[in-house]
Amino acid sequence: MPMLTLFAIPKAFVGHIGTIQRNAIMSWTLLRPRPEIILLGFDEGTAEIAQEFNLTHIPDIECNEQGTPLMSSLFALAQTHGKGPLFAYVNSDIVLFNDFMAAIQQLPAGPFMMLGQRCDLDVQAPIDVQAPDWEQQLRDRAHTAGRLCGPWSMDYFVFAPPLYQTVPPFAIGRLFFDNWLCYEAIRADVPVIDATEAVLAIHQNHDYAHYAQGYEGIWKGQEGNNNLKLLGGMDYNCFQINCANWTMTTAGLKPPDWTTARLKRCLEMLPLVRPEFGSWAALLNYLLDHRFYSDLDEAQMTKILQNLGEALFSQRDRWFALSLDGDAEAPSIYLLPPSKRDELERLKLHVHHTQATIEQLTNRLAAIETSKFWQLRKLWFRLKRSLKLTQEVP
């Protein structure tokens, strides 16, 4: 019984897109231990490729009005017919190596989701997988001529049920469905693992001739707009690889390195999955924006950022939660992991100090604006402007 069911929905096997899809699928058949591979859809050549490589083929998939397959049907069919117990949705132009399977073998038991950035590479011809050094040659090319794409480049998703039992009807191959897959894993409180360091996933570059409206249609068409509505709006586009709360390395899993930029990004997405965290996230964002840590040295700040990131977003030790305690505007912390209590208490002191400073300044400004001096000042400026003696604004 395979440990992994890998599923994909190829485009028509025509021209260059046919060549690179064949390259990708051949690489999957060489993975060890070999996964179960399911090809879905009815595009030209899919049935023949499935037969040639002894793969499972499921042609009947639900589509939208434009004839585009739906992600809801794709994931449901794969999990219904696949043996599992793990599943991987992979774009059909992605070449994988055995570091992919090695990473999967290090994954934790229970629900999780693993994804990673791709490496873009020009591949024009069939890959000769019979050559003894084909993998090393392709890896060398990727390191010298490839380009590691950004955290928005999500081309494979490894997961364990019950994650993704219910999926919205996104149009496959358009925008935003991958952001939802990341969002849903974070919302479901499962570990989200960035495997970029451990897995080389080669994306073979291609044009968009396979789509009637080309690049513009895919990125700016009606189906993309419909996907955006299903996602919930552009705010949810922030759910990308850099929201992962674990990092997979060749040595195993570790928490990510928490920089100010990374922490701020995760604080921006946190209220979207945990609305009750909104006040706390906004307060932390404010403190980071106003450099509350200016009196700390670099080592102290790095430690606080790391502990904050782990406490908020990494599933290790004990989670801490927020309790409203009857006041929706003033969340409190409880169940703090002991190793993080000192740093978080220090942060709370900064929060209270900043709030007190803001309140003092607000009261002082209000007192000034109601004083006789301020009223006379406003009258003096009004008189000067009426006499056209000044252009000053009070």
GROMACS .gro file of C-alpha atoms in nm:
model
  394
    1MET     CA    1   0.000   0.000   0.000
    2PRO     CA    2   0.151   0.338  -0.098
    3MET     CA    3   0.219   0.598   0.168
    4LEU     CA    4   0.133   0.881  -0.072
    5THR     CA    5  -0.130   0.948  -0.336
    6LEU     CA    6  -0.005   1.214  -0.577
    7PHE     CA    7  -0.273   1.367  -0.796
    8ALA     CA    8  -0.271   1.620  -1.078
    9ILE     CA    9  -0.488   1.749  -1.360
   10PRO     CA   10  -0.279   1.792  -1.676
   11LYS     CA   11  -0.350   2.020  -1.969
   12ALA     CA   12  -0.362   1.879  -2.321
   13PHE     CA   13  -0.041   1.696  -2.414
   14VAL     CA   14   0.026   1.912  -2.717
   15GLY     CA   15   0.347   2.089  -2.818
   16HIS     CA   16   0.583   2.224  -2.553
   17ILE     CA   17   0.330   2.197  -2.269
   18GLY     CA   18   0.291   1.829  -2.356
   19THR     CA   19   0.668   1.777  -2.341
   20ILE     CA   20   0.718   1.933  -2.000
   21GLN     CA   21   0.415   1.759  -1.850
   22ARG     CA   22   0.552   1.426  -1.969
   23ASN     CA   23   0.888   1.517  -1.810
   24ALA     CA   24   0.716   1.594  -1.480
   25ILE     CA   25   0.503   1.279  -1.470
   26MET     CA   26   0.803   1.059  -1.557
   27SER     CA   27   0.991   1.210  -1.263
   28TRP     CA   28   0.702   1.121  -1.033
   29THR     CA   29   0.712   0.757  -1.144
   30LEU     CA   30   1.079   0.741  -1.034
   31LEU     CA   31   1.010   0.855  -0.678
   32ARG     CA   32   1.090   0.597  -0.411
   33PRO     CA   33   0.892   0.469  -0.243
   34ARG     CA   34   0.677   0.507  -0.550
   35PRO     CA   35   0.354   0.697  -0.481
   36GLU     CA   36   0.017   0.614  -0.620
   37ILE     CA   37  -0.033   0.861  -0.908
   38ILE     CA   38  -0.377   0.974  -1.021
   39LEU     CA   39  -0.430   1.187  -1.332
   40LEU     CA   40  -0.766   1.357  -1.351
   41GLY     CA   41  -0.945   1.525  -1.640
   42PHE     CA   42  -1.024   1.458  -2.000
   43ASP     CA   43  -0.779   1.677  -2.193
   44GLU     CA   44  -0.605   1.533  -2.496
   45GLY     CA   45  -0.340   1.276  -2.416
   46THR     CA   46  -0.419   1.231  -2.046
   47ALA     CA   47  -0.570   0.883  -2.083
   48GLU     CA   48  -0.281   0.769  -2.302
   49ILE     CA   49  -0.014   0.894  -2.058
   50ALA     CA   50  -0.194   0.725  -1.770
   51GLN     CA   51  -0.202   0.397  -1.962
   52GLU     CA   52   0.163   0.423  -2.070
   53PHE     CA   53   0.291   0.471  -1.714
   54ASN     CA   54   0.032   0.247  -1.545
   55LEU     CA   55  -0.133   0.533  -1.358
   56THR     CA   56  -0.489   0.574  -1.238
   57HIS     CA   57  -0.700   0.794  -1.465
   58ILE     CA   58  -1.027   0.962  -1.359
   59PRO     CA   59  -1.172   1.146  -1.661
   60ASP     CA   60  -1.503   1.264  -1.521
   61ILE     CA   61  -1.454   1.585  -1.323
   62GLU     CA   62  -1.699   1.864  -1.253
   63CYS     CA   63  -1.642   2.186  -1.448
   64ASN     CA   64  -1.777   2.541  -1.444
   65GLU     CA   65  -1.974   2.710  -1.723
   66GLN     CA   66  -1.653   2.784  -1.914
   67GLY     CA   67  -1.550   2.416  -1.906
   68THR     CA   68  -1.271   2.468  -1.650
   69PRO     CA   69  -1.232   2.186  -1.395
   70LEU     CA   70  -1.320   2.273  -1.036
   71MET     CA   71  -1.088   2.227  -0.742
   72SER     CA   72  -1.375   2.104  -0.525
   73SER     CA   73  -1.427   1.807  -0.758
   74LEU     CA   74  -1.053   1.747  -0.801
   75PHE     CA   75  -0.983   1.712  -0.429
   76ALA     CA   76  -1.299   1.511  -0.361
   77LEU     CA   77  -1.228   1.257  -0.637
   78ALA     CA   78  -0.861   1.218  -0.543
   79GLN     CA   79  -0.941   1.152  -0.177
   80THR     CA   80  -1.229   0.919  -0.264
   81HIS     CA   81  -1.031   0.701  -0.506
   82GLY     CA   82  -0.679   0.742  -0.366
   83LYS     CA   83  -0.535   0.497  -0.115
   84GLY     CA   84  -0.333   0.753   0.081
   85PRO     CA   85  -0.295   0.789   0.374
   86LEU     CA   86  -0.114   1.105   0.261
   87PHE     CA   87  -0.208   1.311  -0.043
   88ALA     CA   88  -0.021   1.555  -0.263
   89TYR     CA   89  -0.169   1.789  -0.521
   90VAL     CA   90   0.108   1.881  -0.766
   91ASN     CA   91   0.093   2.105  -1.071
   92SER     CA   92   0.155   1.894  -1.377
   93ASP     CA   93   0.468   2.081  -1.493
   94ILE     CA   94   0.667   2.025  -1.171
   95VAL     CA   95   0.966   1.788  -1.176
   96LEU     CA   96   1.028   1.620  -0.840
   97PHE     CA   97   1.321   1.421  -0.701
   98ASN     CA   98   1.359   1.183  -0.409
   99ASP     CA   99   1.425   1.470  -0.168
  100PHE     CA  100   1.048   1.519  -0.196
  101MET     CA  101   0.984   1.170  -0.057
  102ALA     CA  102   1.258   1.211   0.203
  103ALA     CA  103   1.085   1.525   0.332
  104ILE     CA  104   0.749   1.348   0.344
  105GLN     CA  105   0.898   1.067   0.554
  106GLN     CA  106   0.995   1.326   0.818
  107LEU     CA  107   0.645   1.471   0.849
  108PRO     CA  108   0.455   1.446   1.179
  109ALA     CA  109   0.167   1.212   1.236
  110GLY     CA  110  -0.178   1.364   1.212
  111PRO     CA  111  -0.307   1.655   1.006
  112PHE     CA  112  -0.051   1.889   0.846
  113MET     CA  113   0.018   2.067   0.519
  114MET     CA  114   0.357   2.088   0.345
  115LEU     CA  115   0.439   2.322   0.057
  116GLY     CA  116   0.743   2.496  -0.084
  117GLN     CA  117   0.877   2.745  -0.335
  118ARG     CA  118   0.954   2.630  -0.686
  119CYS     CA  119   1.261   2.686  -0.902
  120ASP     CA  120   1.179   2.824  -1.249
  121LEU     CA  121   1.389   2.668  -1.527
  122ASP     CA  122   1.376   2.670  -1.908
  123VAL     CA  123   1.331   2.312  -2.028
  124GLN     CA  124   1.262   2.277  -2.399
  125ALA     CA  125   1.324   1.908  -2.471
  126PRO     CA  126   1.228   1.571  -2.324
  127ILE     CA  127   1.435   1.470  -2.023
  128ASP     CA  128   1.627   1.147  -2.077
  129VAL     CA  129   1.559   0.972  -1.748
  130GLN     CA  130   1.749   0.665  -1.875
  131ALA     CA  131   2.074   0.858  -1.846
  132PRO     CA  132   2.244   0.756  -1.518
  133ASP     CA  133   2.318   1.117  -1.420
  134TRP     CA  134   1.998   1.281  -1.546
  135GLU     CA  135   1.894   1.396  -1.199
  136GLN     CA  136   2.231   1.549  -1.110
  137GLN     CA  137   2.252   1.725  -1.449
  138LEU     CA  138   1.906   1.876  -1.401
  139ARG     CA  139   1.986   1.978  -1.044
  140ASP     CA  140   2.308   2.146  -1.157
  141ARG     CA  141   2.119   2.335  -1.428
  142ALA     CA  142   1.859   2.446  -1.174
  143HIS     CA  143   2.130   2.581  -0.941
  144THR     CA  144   2.314   2.768  -1.216
  145ALA     CA  145   2.036   2.876  -1.457
  146GLY     CA  146   1.720   2.844  -1.245
  147ARG     CA  147   1.544   3.110  -1.042
  148LEU     CA  148   1.389   3.046  -0.701
  149CYS     CA  149   1.045   3.198  -0.726
  150GLY     CA  150   0.885   3.398  -0.444
  151PRO     CA  151   0.658   3.283  -0.160
  152TRP     CA  152   0.353   3.320  -0.385
  153SER     CA  153   0.476   3.030  -0.604
  154MET     CA  154   0.283   2.742  -0.451
  155ASP     CA  155   0.289   2.439  -0.685
  156TYR     CA  156   0.263   2.139  -0.453
  157PHE     CA  157   0.056   2.074  -0.141
  158VAL     CA  158   0.111   1.762   0.070
  159PHE     CA  159  -0.154   1.701   0.333
  160ALA     CA  160  -0.322   1.448   0.556
  161PRO     CA  161  -0.699   1.418   0.593
  162PRO     CA  162  -0.927   1.541   0.736
  163LEU     CA  163  -0.777   1.861   0.593
  164TYR     CA  164  -0.947   1.968   0.265
  165GLN     CA  165  -1.251   1.746   0.304
  166THR     CA  166  -1.458   2.040   0.182
  167VAL     CA  167  -1.311   2.274  -0.080
  168PRO     CA  168  -1.479   2.571  -0.257
  169PRO     CA  169  -1.541   2.543  -0.634
  170PHE     CA  170  -1.233   2.735  -0.748
  171ALA     CA  171  -1.148   2.723  -1.118
  172ILE     CA  172  -0.823   2.524  -1.150
  173GLY     CA  173  -0.533   2.701  -1.318
  174ARG     CA  174  -0.658   3.049  -1.234
  175LEU     CA  175  -0.562   3.275  -0.946
  176PHE     CA  176  -0.615   3.248  -0.570
  177PHE     CA  177  -0.707   2.880  -0.516
  178ASP     CA  178  -0.356   2.820  -0.379
  179ASN     CA  179  -0.394   3.108  -0.132
  180TRP     CA  180  -0.710   2.940  -0.002
  181LEU     CA  181  -0.530   2.608   0.049
  182CYS     CA  182  -0.274   2.789   0.265
  183TYR     CA  183  -0.542   2.989   0.448
  184GLU     CA  184  -0.750   2.680   0.523
  185ALA     CA  185  -0.457   2.492   0.675
  186ILE     CA  186  -0.377   2.786   0.905
  187ARG     CA  187  -0.744   2.831   0.993
  188ALA     CA  188  -0.769   2.460   1.077
  189ASP     CA  189  -0.478   2.492   1.324
  190VAL     CA  190  -0.261   2.229   1.157
  191PRO     CA  191   0.117   2.264   1.117
  192VAL     CA  192   0.202   2.441   0.790
  193ILE     CA  193   0.549   2.335   0.679
  194ASP     CA  194   0.773   2.522   0.434
  195ALA     CA  195   0.990   2.259   0.261
  196THR     CA  196   1.179   2.498   0.031
  197GLU     CA  197   1.514   2.426   0.199
  198ALA     CA  198   1.471   2.049   0.170
  199VAL     CA  199   1.290   2.000  -0.164
  200LEU     CA  200   1.397   2.110  -0.511
  201ALA     CA  201   1.077   2.141  -0.714
  202ILE     CA  202   1.155   2.243  -1.071
  203HIS     CA  203   0.891   2.439  -1.258
  204GLN     CA  204   0.949   2.407  -1.632
  205ASN     CA  205   0.877   2.748  -1.781
  206HIS     CA  206   0.605   2.774  -2.044
  207ASP     CA  207   0.379   3.021  -2.220
  208TYR     CA  208  -0.002   3.033  -2.199
  209ALA     CA  209  -0.085   2.924  -2.552
  210HIS     CA  210  -0.287   2.638  -2.405
  211TYR     CA  211  -0.549   2.891  -2.291
  212ALA     CA  212  -0.758   3.067  -2.554
  213GLN     CA  213  -0.727   3.409  -2.391
  214GLY     CA  214  -0.360   3.362  -2.301
  215TYR     CA  215  -0.184   3.518  -2.003
  216GLU     CA  216  -0.429   3.809  -1.973
  217GLY     CA  217  -0.725   3.576  -1.955
  218ILE     CA  218  -0.575   3.364  -1.679
  219TRP     CA  219  -0.463   3.656  -1.465
  220LYS     CA  220  -0.734   3.913  -1.533
  221GLY     CA  221  -1.032   3.715  -1.661
  222GLN     CA  222  -1.373   3.648  -1.510
  223GLU     CA  223  -1.272   3.311  -1.366
  224GLY     CA  224  -0.990   3.476  -1.174
  225ASN     CA  225  -1.235   3.734  -1.041
  226ASN     CA  226  -1.473   3.456  -0.935
  227ASN     CA  227  -1.188   3.280  -0.756
  228LEU     CA  228  -1.106   3.604  -0.574
  229LYS     CA  229  -1.464   3.625  -0.446
  230LEU     CA  230  -1.446   3.264  -0.324
  231LEU     CA  231  -1.120   3.345  -0.146
  232GLY     CA  232  -1.282   3.636   0.039
  233GLY     CA  233  -1.104   3.931  -0.125
  234MET     CA  234  -0.750   4.057  -0.176
  235ASP     CA  235  -0.678   4.067   0.199
  236TYR     CA  236  -0.656   3.687   0.187
  237ASN     CA  237  -0.390   3.697  -0.083
  238CYS     CA  238  -0.140   3.730   0.205
  239PHE     CA  239  -0.169   3.355   0.273
  240GLN     CA  240   0.147   3.232   0.106
  241ILE     CA  241   0.446   3.013   0.184
  242ASN     CA  242   0.597   3.266   0.423
  243CYS     CA  243   0.300   3.215   0.656
  244ALA     CA  244   0.428   2.864   0.737
  245ASN     CA  245   0.486   2.798   1.105
  246TRP     CA  246   0.746   2.524   1.053
  247THR     CA  247   1.048   2.484   0.824
  248MET     CA  248   1.157   2.151   0.677
  249THR     CA  249   1.534   2.115   0.640
  250THR     CA  250   1.747   1.821   0.531
  251ALA     CA  251   1.800   1.758   0.904
  252GLY     CA  252   1.430   1.765   0.990
  253LEU     CA  253   1.169   2.010   1.115
  254LYS     CA  254   1.251   2.334   1.295
  255PRO     CA  255   1.064   2.655   1.376
  256PRO     CA  256   1.117   2.933   1.121
  257ASP     CA  257   1.351   3.226   1.179
  258TRP     CA  258   1.130   3.507   1.305
  259THR     CA  259   1.232   3.847   1.172
  260THR     CA  260   1.036   4.169   1.226
  261ALA     CA  261   0.911   4.153   0.865
  262ARG     CA  262   0.796   3.792   0.901
  263LEU     CA  263   0.622   3.859   1.232
  264LYS     CA  264   0.444   4.165   1.090
  265ARG     CA  265   0.320   3.966   0.790
  266CYS     CA  266   0.180   3.693   1.012
  267LEU     CA  267   0.020   3.950   1.242
  268GLU     CA  268  -0.157   4.096   0.939
  269MET     CA  269  -0.307   3.761   0.845
  270LEU     CA  270  -0.384   3.648   1.202
  271PRO     CA  271  -0.718   3.835   1.244
  272LEU     CA  272  -0.842   3.678   0.919
  273VAL     CA  273  -0.823   3.330   1.070
  274ARG     CA  274  -0.873   3.430   1.435
  275PRO     CA  275  -1.091   3.742   1.458
  276GLU     CA  276  -1.068   3.730   1.838
  277PHE     CA  277  -0.694   3.800   1.804
  278GLY     CA  278  -0.758   4.126   1.618
  279SER     CA  279  -0.696   4.370   1.903
  280TRP     CA  280  -0.381   4.192   2.017
  281ALA     CA  281  -0.241   4.167   1.661
  282ALA     CA  282  -0.310   4.535   1.595
  283LEU     CA  283  -0.134   4.632   1.918
  284LEU     CA  284   0.173   4.425   1.837
  285ASN     CA  285   0.182   4.567   1.485
  286TYR     CA  286   0.167   4.918   1.630
  287LEU     CA  287   0.458   4.846   1.862
  288LEU     CA  288   0.666   4.699   1.581
  289ASP     CA  289   0.589   4.999   1.357
  290HIS     CA  290   0.696   5.239   1.631
  291ARG     CA  291   1.011   5.043   1.715
  292PHE     CA  292   0.924   4.983   2.080
  293TYR     CA  293   1.240   4.774   2.101
  294SER     CA  294   1.485   5.058   2.036
  295ASP     CA  295   1.630   5.015   2.385
  296LEU     CA  296   1.710   4.646   2.328
  297ASP     CA  297   2.025   4.510   2.171
  298GLU     CA  298   2.008   4.288   1.864
  299ALA     CA  299   2.041   3.961   2.055
  300GLN     CA  300   1.759   4.053   2.294
  301MET     CA  301   1.530   4.160   2.012
  302THR     CA  302   1.603   3.847   1.807
  303LYS     CA  303   1.514   3.632   2.106
  304ILE     CA  304   1.189   3.817   2.172
  305LEU     CA  305   1.086   3.798   1.804
  306GLN     CA  306   1.165   3.426   1.794
  307ASN     CA  307   0.968   3.354   2.109
  308LEU     CA  308   0.676   3.571   2.004
  309GLY     CA  309   0.659   3.404   1.663
  310GLU     CA  310   0.671   3.057   1.813
  311ALA     CA  311   0.413   3.140   2.079
  312LEU     CA  312   0.172   3.293   1.829
  313PHE     CA  313   0.217   3.073   1.525
  314SER     CA  314   0.420   2.756   1.593
  315GLN     CA  315   0.258   2.445   1.736
  316ARG     CA  316   0.520   2.352   1.995
  317ASP     CA  317   0.525   2.324   2.375
  318ARG     CA  318   0.183   2.462   2.476
  319TRP     CA  319  -0.026   2.700   2.272
  320PHE     CA  320  -0.127   3.022   2.437
  321ALA     CA  321  -0.473   3.156   2.372
  322LEU     CA  322  -0.648   3.486   2.417
  323SER     CA  323  -0.940   3.547   2.650
  324LEU     CA  324  -1.161   3.851   2.612
  325ASP     CA  325  -1.258   3.843   2.981
  326GLY     CA  326  -1.569   4.048   2.907
  327ASP     CA  327  -1.375   4.326   2.733
  328ALA     CA  328  -1.353   4.284   2.354
  329GLU     CA  329  -1.100   4.567   2.330
  330ALA     CA  330  -0.854   4.437   2.589
  331PRO     CA  331  -0.758   4.072   2.529
  332SER     CA  332  -0.551   3.902   2.796
  333ILE     CA  333  -0.297   3.617   2.769
  334TYR     CA  334  -0.326   3.288   2.949
  335LEU     CA  335  -0.169   2.943   2.925
  336LEU     CA  336   0.172   3.098   2.855
  337PRO     CA  337   0.452   2.846   2.797
  338PRO     CA  338   0.695   2.898   3.087
  339SER     CA  339   0.995   2.951   2.856
  340LYS     CA  340   0.821   3.250   2.695
  341ARG     CA  341   0.666   3.417   2.997
  342ASP     CA  342   0.948   3.664   3.070
  343GLU     CA  343   0.967   3.793   2.714
  344LEU     CA  344   0.591   3.826   2.679
  345GLU     CA  345   0.563   3.998   3.016
  346ARG     CA  346   0.826   4.245   2.899
  347LEU     CA  347   0.622   4.307   2.585
  348LYS     CA  348   0.310   4.364   2.792
  349LEU     CA  349   0.495   4.631   2.988
  350HIS     CA  350   0.588   4.801   2.662
  351VAL     CA  351   0.224   4.782   2.553
  352HIS     CA  352   0.099   4.944   2.873
  353HIS     CA  353   0.374   5.208   2.863
  354THR     CA  354   0.289   5.296   2.503
  355GLN     CA  355  -0.084   5.315   2.577
  356ALA     CA  356  -0.018   5.541   2.878
  357THR     CA  357   0.204   5.769   2.667
  358ILE     CA  358  -0.059   5.794   2.394
  359GLU     CA  359  -0.328   5.874   2.651
  360GLN     CA  360  -0.113   6.144   2.811
  361LEU     CA  361  -0.038   6.305   2.476
  362THR     CA  362  -0.404   6.289   2.374
  363ASN     CA  363  -0.514   6.457   2.700
  364ARG     CA  364  -0.244   6.720   2.667
  365LEU     CA  365  -0.348   6.801   2.309
  366ALA     CA  366  -0.714   6.825   2.411
  367ALA     CA  367  -0.623   7.064   2.695
  368ILE     CA  368  -0.418   7.284   2.464
  369GLU     CA  369  -0.695   7.304   2.204
  370THR     CA  370  -0.947   7.421   2.466
  371SER     CA  371  -0.716   7.678   2.625
  372LYS     CA  372  -0.764   8.056   2.588
  373PHE     CA  373  -0.424   8.084   2.424
  374TRP     CA  374  -0.526   7.835   2.152
  375GLN     CA  375  -0.855   8.013   2.090
  376LEU     CA  376  -0.676   8.350   2.058
  377ARG     CA  377  -0.422   8.190   1.826
  378LYS     CA  378  -0.699   8.061   1.597
  379LEU     CA  379  -0.862   8.407   1.591
  380TRP     CA  380  -0.527   8.571   1.510
  381PHE     CA  381  -0.466   8.339   1.211
  382ARG     CA  382  -0.822   8.393   1.089
  383LEU     CA  383  -0.770   8.772   1.100
  384LYS     CA  384  -0.437   8.750   0.916
  385ARG     CA  385  -0.592   8.538   0.640
  386SER     CA  386  -0.892   8.768   0.603
  387LEU     CA  387  -0.652   9.061   0.557
  388LYS     CA  388  -0.444   8.853   0.317
  389LEU     CA  389  -0.137   8.905   0.533
  390THR     CA  390  -0.034   8.537   0.533
  391GLN     CA  391  -0.073   8.204   0.356
  392GLU     CA  392  -0.006   8.009   0.677
  393VAL     CA  393  -0.240   7.732   0.785
  394PRO     CA  394  -0.303   7.719   1.161
   0.00000   0.00000   0.00000
